[in-house]
PDB file of N, CA and C in Angstrom:
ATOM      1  N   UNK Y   1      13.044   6.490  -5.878  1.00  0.00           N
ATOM      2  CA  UNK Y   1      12.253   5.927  -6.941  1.00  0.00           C
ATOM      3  C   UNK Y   1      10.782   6.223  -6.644  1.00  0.00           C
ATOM      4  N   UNK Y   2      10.063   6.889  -7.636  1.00  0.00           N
ATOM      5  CA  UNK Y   2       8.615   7.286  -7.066  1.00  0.00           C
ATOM      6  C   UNK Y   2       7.794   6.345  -7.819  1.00  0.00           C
ATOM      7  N   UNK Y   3       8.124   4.714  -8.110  1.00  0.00           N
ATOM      8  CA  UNK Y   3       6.850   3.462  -8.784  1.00  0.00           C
ATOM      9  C   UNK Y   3       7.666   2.877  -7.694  1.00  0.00           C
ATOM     10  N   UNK Y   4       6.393   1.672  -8.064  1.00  0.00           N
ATOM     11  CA  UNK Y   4       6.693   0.378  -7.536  1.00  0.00           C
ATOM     12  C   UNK Y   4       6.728  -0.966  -8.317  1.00  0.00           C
ATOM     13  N   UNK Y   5       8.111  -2.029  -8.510  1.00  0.00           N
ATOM     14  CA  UNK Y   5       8.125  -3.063  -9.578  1.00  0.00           C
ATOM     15  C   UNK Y   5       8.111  -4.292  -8.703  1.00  0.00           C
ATOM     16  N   UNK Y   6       7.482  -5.199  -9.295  1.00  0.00           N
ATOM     17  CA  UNK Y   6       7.487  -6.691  -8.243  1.00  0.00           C
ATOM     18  C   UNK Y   6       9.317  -7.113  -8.469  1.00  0.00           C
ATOM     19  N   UNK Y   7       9.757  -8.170  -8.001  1.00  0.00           N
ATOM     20  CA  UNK Y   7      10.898  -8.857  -7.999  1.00  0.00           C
ATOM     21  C   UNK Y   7      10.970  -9.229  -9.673  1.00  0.00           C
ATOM     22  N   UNK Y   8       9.483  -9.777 -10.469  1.00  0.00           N
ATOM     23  CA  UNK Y   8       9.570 -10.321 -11.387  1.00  0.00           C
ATOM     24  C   UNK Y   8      10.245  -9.719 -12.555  1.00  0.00           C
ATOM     25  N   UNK Y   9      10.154  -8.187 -12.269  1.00  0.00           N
ATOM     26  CA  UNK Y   9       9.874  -7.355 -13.416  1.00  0.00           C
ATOM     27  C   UNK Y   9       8.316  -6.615 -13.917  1.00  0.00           C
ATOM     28  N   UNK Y  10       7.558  -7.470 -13.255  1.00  0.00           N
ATOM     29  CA  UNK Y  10       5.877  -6.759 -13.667  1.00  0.00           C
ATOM     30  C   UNK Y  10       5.621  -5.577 -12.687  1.00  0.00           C
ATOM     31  N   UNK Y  11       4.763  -5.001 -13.209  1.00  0.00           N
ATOM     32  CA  UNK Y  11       4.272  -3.902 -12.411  1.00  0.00           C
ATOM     33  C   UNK Y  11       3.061  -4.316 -11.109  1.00  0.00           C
ATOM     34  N   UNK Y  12       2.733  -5.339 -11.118  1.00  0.00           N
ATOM     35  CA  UNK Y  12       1.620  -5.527 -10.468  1.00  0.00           C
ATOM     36  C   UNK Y  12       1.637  -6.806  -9.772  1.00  0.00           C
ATOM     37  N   UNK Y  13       1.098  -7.764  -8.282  1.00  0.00           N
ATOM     38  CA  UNK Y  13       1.134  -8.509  -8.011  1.00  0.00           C
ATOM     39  C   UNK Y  13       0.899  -9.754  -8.528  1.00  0.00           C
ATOM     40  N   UNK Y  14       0.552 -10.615  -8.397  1.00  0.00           N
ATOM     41  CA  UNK Y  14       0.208 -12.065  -9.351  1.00  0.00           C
ATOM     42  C   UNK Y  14      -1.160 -12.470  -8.926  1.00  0.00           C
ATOM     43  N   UNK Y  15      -1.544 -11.425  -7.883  1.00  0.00           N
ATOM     44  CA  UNK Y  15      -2.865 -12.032  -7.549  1.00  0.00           C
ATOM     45  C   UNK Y  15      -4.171 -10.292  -7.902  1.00  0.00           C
ATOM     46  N   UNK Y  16      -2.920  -9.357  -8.586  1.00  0.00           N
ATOM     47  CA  UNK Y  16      -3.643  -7.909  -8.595  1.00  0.00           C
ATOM     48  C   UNK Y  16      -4.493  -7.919  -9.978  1.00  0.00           C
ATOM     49  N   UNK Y  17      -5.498  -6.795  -9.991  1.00  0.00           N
ATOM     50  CA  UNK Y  17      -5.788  -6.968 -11.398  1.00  0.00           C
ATOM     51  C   UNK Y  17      -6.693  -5.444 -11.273  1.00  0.00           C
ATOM     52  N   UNK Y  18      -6.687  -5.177 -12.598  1.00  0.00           N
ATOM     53  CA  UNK Y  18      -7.107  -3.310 -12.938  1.00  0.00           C
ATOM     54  C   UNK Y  18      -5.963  -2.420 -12.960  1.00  0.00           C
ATOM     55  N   UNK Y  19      -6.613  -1.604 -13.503  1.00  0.00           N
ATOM     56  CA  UNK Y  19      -5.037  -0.129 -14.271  1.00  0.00           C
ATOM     57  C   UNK Y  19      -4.225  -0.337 -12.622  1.00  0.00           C
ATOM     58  N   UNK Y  20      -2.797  -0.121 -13.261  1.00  0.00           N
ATOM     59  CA  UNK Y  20      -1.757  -0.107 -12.221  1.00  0.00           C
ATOM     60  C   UNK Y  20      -1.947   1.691 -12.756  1.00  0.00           C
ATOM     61  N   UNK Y  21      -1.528   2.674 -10.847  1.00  0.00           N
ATOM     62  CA  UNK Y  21      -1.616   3.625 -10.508  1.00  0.00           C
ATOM     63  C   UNK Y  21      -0.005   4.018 -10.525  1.00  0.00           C
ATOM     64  N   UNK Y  22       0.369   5.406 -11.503  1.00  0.00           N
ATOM     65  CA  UNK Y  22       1.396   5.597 -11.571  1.00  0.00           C
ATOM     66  C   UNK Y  22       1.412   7.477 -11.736  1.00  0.00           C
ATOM     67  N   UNK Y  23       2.817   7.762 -10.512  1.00  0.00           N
ATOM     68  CA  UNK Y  23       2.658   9.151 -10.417  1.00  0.00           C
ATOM     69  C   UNK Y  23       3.140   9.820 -11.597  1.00  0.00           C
ATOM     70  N   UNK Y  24       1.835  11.087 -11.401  1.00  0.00           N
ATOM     71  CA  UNK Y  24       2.520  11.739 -12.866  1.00  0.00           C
ATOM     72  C   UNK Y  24       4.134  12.493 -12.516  1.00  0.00           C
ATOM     73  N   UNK Y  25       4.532  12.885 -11.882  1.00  0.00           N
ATOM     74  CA  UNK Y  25       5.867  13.401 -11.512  1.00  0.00           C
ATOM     75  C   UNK Y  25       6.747  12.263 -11.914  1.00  0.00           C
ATOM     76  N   UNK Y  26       6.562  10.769 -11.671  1.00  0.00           N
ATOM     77  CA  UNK Y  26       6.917  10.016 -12.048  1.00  0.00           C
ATOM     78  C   UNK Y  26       7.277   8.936 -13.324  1.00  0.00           C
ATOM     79  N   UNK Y  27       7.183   9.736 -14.275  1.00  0.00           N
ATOM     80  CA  UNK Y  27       6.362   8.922 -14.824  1.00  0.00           C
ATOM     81  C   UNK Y  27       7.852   8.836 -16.219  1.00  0.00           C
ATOM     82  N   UNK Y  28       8.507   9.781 -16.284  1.00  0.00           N
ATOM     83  CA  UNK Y  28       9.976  10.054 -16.994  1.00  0.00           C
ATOM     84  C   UNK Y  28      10.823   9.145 -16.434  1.00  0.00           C
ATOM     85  N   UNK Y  29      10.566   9.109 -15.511  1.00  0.00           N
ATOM     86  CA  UNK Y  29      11.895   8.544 -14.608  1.00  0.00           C
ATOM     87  C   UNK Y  29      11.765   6.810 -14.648  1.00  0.00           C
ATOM     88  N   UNK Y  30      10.051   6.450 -14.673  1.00  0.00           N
ATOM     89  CA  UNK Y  30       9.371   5.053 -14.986  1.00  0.00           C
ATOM     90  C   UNK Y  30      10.046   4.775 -16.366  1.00  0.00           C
ATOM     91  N   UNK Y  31       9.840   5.564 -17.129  1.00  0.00           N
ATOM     92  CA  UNK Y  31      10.304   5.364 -18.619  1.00  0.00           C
ATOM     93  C   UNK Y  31      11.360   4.780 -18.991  1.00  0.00           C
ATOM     94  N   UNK Y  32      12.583   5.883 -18.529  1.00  0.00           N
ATOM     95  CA  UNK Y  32      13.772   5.754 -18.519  1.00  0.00           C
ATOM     96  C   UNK Y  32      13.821   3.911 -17.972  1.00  0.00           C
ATOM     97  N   UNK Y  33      13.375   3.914 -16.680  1.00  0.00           N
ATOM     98  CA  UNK Y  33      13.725   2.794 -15.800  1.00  0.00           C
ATOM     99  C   UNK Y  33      13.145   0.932 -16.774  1.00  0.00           C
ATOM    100  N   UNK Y  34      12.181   1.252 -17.502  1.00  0.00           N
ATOM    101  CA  UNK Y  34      11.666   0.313 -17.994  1.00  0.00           C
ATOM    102  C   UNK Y  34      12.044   0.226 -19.554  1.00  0.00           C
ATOM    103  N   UNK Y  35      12.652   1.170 -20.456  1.00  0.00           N
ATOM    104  CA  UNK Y  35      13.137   1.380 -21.796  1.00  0.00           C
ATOM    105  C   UNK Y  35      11.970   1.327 -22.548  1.00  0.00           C
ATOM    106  N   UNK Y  36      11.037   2.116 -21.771  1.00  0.00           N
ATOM    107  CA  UNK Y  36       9.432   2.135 -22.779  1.00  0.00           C
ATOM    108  C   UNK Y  36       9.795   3.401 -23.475  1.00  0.00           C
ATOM    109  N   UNK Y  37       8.767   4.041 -24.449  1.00  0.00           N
ATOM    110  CA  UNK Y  37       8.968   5.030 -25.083  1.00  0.00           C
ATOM    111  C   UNK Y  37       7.495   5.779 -24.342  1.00  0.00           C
ATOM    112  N   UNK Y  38       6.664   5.340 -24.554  1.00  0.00           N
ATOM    113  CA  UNK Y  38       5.448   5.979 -23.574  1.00  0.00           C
ATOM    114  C   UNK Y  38       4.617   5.009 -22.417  1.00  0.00           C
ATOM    115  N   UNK Y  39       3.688   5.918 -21.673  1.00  0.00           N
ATOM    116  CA  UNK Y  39       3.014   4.512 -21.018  1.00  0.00           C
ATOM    117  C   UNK Y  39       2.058   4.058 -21.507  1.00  0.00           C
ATOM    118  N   UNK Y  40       1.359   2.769 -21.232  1.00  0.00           N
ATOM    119  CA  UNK Y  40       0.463   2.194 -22.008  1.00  0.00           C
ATOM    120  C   UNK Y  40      -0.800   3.007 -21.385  1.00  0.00           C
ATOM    121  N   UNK Y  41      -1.734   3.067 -21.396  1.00  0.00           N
ATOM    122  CA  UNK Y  41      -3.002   3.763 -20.883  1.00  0.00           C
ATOM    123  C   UNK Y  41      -3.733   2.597 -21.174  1.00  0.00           C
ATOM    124  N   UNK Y  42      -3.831   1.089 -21.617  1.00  0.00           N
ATOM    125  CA  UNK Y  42      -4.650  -0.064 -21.188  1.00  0.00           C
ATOM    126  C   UNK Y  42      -4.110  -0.400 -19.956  1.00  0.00           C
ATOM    127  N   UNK Y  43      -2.737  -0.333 -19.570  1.00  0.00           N
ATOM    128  CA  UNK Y  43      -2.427  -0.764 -18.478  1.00  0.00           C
ATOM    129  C   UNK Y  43      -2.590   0.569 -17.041  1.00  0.00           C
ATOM    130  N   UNK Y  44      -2.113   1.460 -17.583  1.00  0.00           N
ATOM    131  CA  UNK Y  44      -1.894   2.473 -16.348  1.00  0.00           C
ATOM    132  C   UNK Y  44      -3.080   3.815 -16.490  1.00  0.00           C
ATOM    133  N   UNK Y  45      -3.169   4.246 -15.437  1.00  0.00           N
ATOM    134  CA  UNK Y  45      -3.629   5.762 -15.149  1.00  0.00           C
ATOM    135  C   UNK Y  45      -2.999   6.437 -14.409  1.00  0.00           C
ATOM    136  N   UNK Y  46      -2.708   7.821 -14.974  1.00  0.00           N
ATOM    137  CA  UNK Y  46      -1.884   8.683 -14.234  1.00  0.00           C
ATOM    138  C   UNK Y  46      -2.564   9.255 -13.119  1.00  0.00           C
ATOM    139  N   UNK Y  47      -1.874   9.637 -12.101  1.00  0.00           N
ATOM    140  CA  UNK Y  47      -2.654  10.209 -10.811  1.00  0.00           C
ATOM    141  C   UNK Y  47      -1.365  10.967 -10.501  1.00  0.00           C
ATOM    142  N   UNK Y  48      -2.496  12.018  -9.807  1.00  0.00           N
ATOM    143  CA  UNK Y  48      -1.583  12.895  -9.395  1.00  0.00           C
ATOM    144  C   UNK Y  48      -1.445  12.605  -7.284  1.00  0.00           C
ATOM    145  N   UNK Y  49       0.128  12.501  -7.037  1.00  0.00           N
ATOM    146  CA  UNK Y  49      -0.335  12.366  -5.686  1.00  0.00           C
ATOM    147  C   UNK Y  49      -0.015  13.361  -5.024  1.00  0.00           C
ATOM    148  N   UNK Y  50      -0.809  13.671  -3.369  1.00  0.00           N
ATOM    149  CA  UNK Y  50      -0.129  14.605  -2.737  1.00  0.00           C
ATOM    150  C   UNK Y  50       0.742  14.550  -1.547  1.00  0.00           C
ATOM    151  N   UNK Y  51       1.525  15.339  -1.022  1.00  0.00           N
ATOM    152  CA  UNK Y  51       2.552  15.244   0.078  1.00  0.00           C
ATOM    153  C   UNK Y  51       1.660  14.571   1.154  1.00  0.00           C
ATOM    154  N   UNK Y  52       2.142  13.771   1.950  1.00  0.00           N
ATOM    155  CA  UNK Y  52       1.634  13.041   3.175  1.00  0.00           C
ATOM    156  C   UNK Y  52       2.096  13.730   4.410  1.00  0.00           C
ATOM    157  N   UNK Y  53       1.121  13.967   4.930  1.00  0.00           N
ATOM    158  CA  UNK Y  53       1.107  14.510   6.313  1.00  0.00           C
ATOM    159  C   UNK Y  53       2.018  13.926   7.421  1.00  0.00           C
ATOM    160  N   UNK Y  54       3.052  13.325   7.565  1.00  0.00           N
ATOM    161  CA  UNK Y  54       3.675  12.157   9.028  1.00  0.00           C
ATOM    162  C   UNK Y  54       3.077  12.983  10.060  1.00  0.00           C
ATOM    163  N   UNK Y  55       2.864  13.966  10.544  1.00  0.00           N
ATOM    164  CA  UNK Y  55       2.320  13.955  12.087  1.00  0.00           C
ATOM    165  C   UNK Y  55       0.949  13.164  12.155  1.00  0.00           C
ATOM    166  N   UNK Y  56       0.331  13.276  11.167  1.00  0.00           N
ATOM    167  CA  UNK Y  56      -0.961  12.862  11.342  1.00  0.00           C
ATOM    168  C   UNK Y  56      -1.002  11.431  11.328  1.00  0.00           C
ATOM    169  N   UNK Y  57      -0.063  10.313  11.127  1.00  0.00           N
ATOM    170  CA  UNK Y  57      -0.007   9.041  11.038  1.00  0.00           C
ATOM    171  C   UNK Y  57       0.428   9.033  12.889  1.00  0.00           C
ATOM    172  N   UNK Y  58       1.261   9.566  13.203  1.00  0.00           N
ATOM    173  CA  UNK Y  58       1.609   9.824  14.738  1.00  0.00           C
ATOM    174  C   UNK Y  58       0.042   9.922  15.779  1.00  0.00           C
ATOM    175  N   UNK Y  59      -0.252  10.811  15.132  1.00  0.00           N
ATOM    176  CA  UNK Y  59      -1.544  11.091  15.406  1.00  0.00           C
ATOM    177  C   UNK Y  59      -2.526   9.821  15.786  1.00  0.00           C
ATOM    178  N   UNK Y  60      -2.605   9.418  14.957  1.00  0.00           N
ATOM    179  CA  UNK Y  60      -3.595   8.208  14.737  1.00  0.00           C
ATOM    180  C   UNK Y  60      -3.292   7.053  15.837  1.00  0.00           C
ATOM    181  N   UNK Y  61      -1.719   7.128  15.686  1.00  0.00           N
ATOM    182  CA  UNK Y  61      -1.164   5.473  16.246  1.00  0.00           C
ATOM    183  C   UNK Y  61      -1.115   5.704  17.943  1.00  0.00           C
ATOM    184  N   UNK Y  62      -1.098   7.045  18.500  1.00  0.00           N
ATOM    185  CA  UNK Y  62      -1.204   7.693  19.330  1.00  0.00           C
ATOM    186  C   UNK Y  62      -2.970   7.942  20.124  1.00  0.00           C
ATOM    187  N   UNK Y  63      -3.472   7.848  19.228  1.00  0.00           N
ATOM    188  CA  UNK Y  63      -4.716   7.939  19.863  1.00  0.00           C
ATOM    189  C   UNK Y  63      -5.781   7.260  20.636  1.00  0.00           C
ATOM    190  N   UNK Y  64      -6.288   7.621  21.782  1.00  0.00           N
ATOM    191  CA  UNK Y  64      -7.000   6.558  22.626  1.00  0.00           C
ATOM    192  C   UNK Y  64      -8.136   5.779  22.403  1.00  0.00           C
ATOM    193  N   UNK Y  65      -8.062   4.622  22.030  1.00  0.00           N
ATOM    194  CA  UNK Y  65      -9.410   3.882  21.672  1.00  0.00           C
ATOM    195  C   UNK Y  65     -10.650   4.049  22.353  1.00  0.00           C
ATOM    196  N   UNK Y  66     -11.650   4.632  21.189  1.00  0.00           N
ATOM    197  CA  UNK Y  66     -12.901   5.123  22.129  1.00  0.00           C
ATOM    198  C   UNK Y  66     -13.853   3.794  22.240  1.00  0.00           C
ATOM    199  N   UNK Y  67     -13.774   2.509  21.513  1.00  0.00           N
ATOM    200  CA  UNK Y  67     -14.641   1.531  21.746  1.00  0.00           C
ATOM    201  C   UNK Y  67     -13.376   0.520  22.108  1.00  0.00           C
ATOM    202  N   UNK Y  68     -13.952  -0.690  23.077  1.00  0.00           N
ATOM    203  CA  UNK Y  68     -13.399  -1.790  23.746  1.00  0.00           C
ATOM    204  C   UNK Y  68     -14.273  -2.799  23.880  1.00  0.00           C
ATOM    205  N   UNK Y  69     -13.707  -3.892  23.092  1.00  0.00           N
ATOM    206  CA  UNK Y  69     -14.634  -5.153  22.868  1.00  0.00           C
ATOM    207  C   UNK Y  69     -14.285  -6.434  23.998  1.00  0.00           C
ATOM    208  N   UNK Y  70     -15.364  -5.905  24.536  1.00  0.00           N
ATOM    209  CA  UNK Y  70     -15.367  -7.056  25.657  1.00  0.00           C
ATOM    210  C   UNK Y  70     -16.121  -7.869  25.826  1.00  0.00           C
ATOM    211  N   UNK Y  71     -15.799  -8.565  24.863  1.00  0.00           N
ATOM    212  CA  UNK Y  71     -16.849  -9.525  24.757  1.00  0.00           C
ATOM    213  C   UNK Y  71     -15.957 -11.177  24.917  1.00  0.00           C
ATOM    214  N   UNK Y  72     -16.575 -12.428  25.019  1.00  0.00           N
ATOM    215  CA  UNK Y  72     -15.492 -13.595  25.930  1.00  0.00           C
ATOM    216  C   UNK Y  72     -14.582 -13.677  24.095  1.00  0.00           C
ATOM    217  N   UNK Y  73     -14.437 -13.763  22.791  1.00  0.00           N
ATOM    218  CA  UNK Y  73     -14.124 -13.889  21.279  1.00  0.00           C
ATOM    219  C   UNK Y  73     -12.865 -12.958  22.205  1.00  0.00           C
ATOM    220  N   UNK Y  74     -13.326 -11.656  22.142  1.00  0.00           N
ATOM    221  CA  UNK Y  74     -11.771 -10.481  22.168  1.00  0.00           C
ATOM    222  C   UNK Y  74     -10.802 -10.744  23.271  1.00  0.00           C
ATOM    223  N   UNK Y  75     -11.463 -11.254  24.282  1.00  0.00           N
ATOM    224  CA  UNK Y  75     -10.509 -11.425  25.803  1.00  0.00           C
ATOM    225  C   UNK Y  75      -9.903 -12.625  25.420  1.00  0.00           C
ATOM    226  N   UNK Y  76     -10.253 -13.438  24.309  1.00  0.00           N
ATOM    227  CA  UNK Y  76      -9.623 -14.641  24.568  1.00  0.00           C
ATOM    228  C   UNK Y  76      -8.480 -14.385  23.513  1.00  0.00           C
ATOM    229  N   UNK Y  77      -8.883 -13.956  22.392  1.00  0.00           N
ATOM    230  CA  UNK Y  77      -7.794 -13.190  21.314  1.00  0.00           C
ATOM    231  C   UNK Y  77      -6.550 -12.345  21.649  1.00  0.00           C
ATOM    232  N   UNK Y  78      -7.260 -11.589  23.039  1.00  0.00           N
ATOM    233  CA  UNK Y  78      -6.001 -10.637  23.256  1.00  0.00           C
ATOM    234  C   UNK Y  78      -5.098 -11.480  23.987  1.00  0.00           C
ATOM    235  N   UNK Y  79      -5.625 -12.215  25.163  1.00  0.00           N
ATOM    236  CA  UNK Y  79      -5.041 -12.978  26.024  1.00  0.00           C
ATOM    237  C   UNK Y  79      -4.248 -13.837  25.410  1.00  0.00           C
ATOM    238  N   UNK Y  80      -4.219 -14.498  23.789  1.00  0.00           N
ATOM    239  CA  UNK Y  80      -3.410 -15.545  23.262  1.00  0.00           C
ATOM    240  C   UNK Y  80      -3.358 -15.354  22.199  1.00  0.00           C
ATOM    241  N   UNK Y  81      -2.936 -13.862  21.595  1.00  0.00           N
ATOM    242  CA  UNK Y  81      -2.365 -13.639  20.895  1.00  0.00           C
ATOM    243  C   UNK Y  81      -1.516 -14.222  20.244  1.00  0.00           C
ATOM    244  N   UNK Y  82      -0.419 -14.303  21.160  1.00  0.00           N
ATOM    245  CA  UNK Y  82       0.888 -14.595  20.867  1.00  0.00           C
ATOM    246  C   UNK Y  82       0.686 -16.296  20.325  1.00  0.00           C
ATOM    247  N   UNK Y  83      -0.003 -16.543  21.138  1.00  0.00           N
ATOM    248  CA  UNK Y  83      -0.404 -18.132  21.293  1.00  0.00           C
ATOM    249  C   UNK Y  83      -0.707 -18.499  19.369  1.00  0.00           C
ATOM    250  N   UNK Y  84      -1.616 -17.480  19.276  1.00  0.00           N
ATOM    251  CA  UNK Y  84      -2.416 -17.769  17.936  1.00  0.00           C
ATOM    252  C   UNK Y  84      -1.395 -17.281  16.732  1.00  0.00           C
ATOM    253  N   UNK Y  85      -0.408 -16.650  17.013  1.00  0.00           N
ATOM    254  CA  UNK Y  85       0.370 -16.103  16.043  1.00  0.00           C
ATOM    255  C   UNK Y  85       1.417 -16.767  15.093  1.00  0.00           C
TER     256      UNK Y  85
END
């Protein structure tokens, strides 16, 4: 499925607001799925999206933190994390 629908049936959260973003590749298949005949354009804008890179998310989550906050706020945060969670 290339959209996204809340549980309710709406397109958008209960706390979201502005054009809901919908792929144009997607957008037949939205149709079909909702028994609209077209999309609204008060509600939506088409966008076009592109393929996502996964190494580069690897990348990221992988990479060595160049700043470290050591300050007494972060040592006490990291230290009780769990505590605070």
């Amino acid at each position: 499925m290339g959209f996204w629908r809340e549980k309710n049936g709406e397109d958008r959260h209960k706390y979201g607001g502005g054009k809901v973003m919908l792929d144009k590749n997607s957008v037949e298949e939205y149709l079909k799925f909702t028994y609209a005949e077209s999309v609204d354009e008060r509600k939506f804008i088409l966008v076009e999206l592109s393929k996502t890179d996964k190494s580069r998310f690897n990348e990221i989550e992988n990479a060595e933190v160049e700043f470290q906050n050591e300050s007494r706020e972060a040592m006490y945060w990291d230290n009780n994390r769990k505590k605070l969670l």
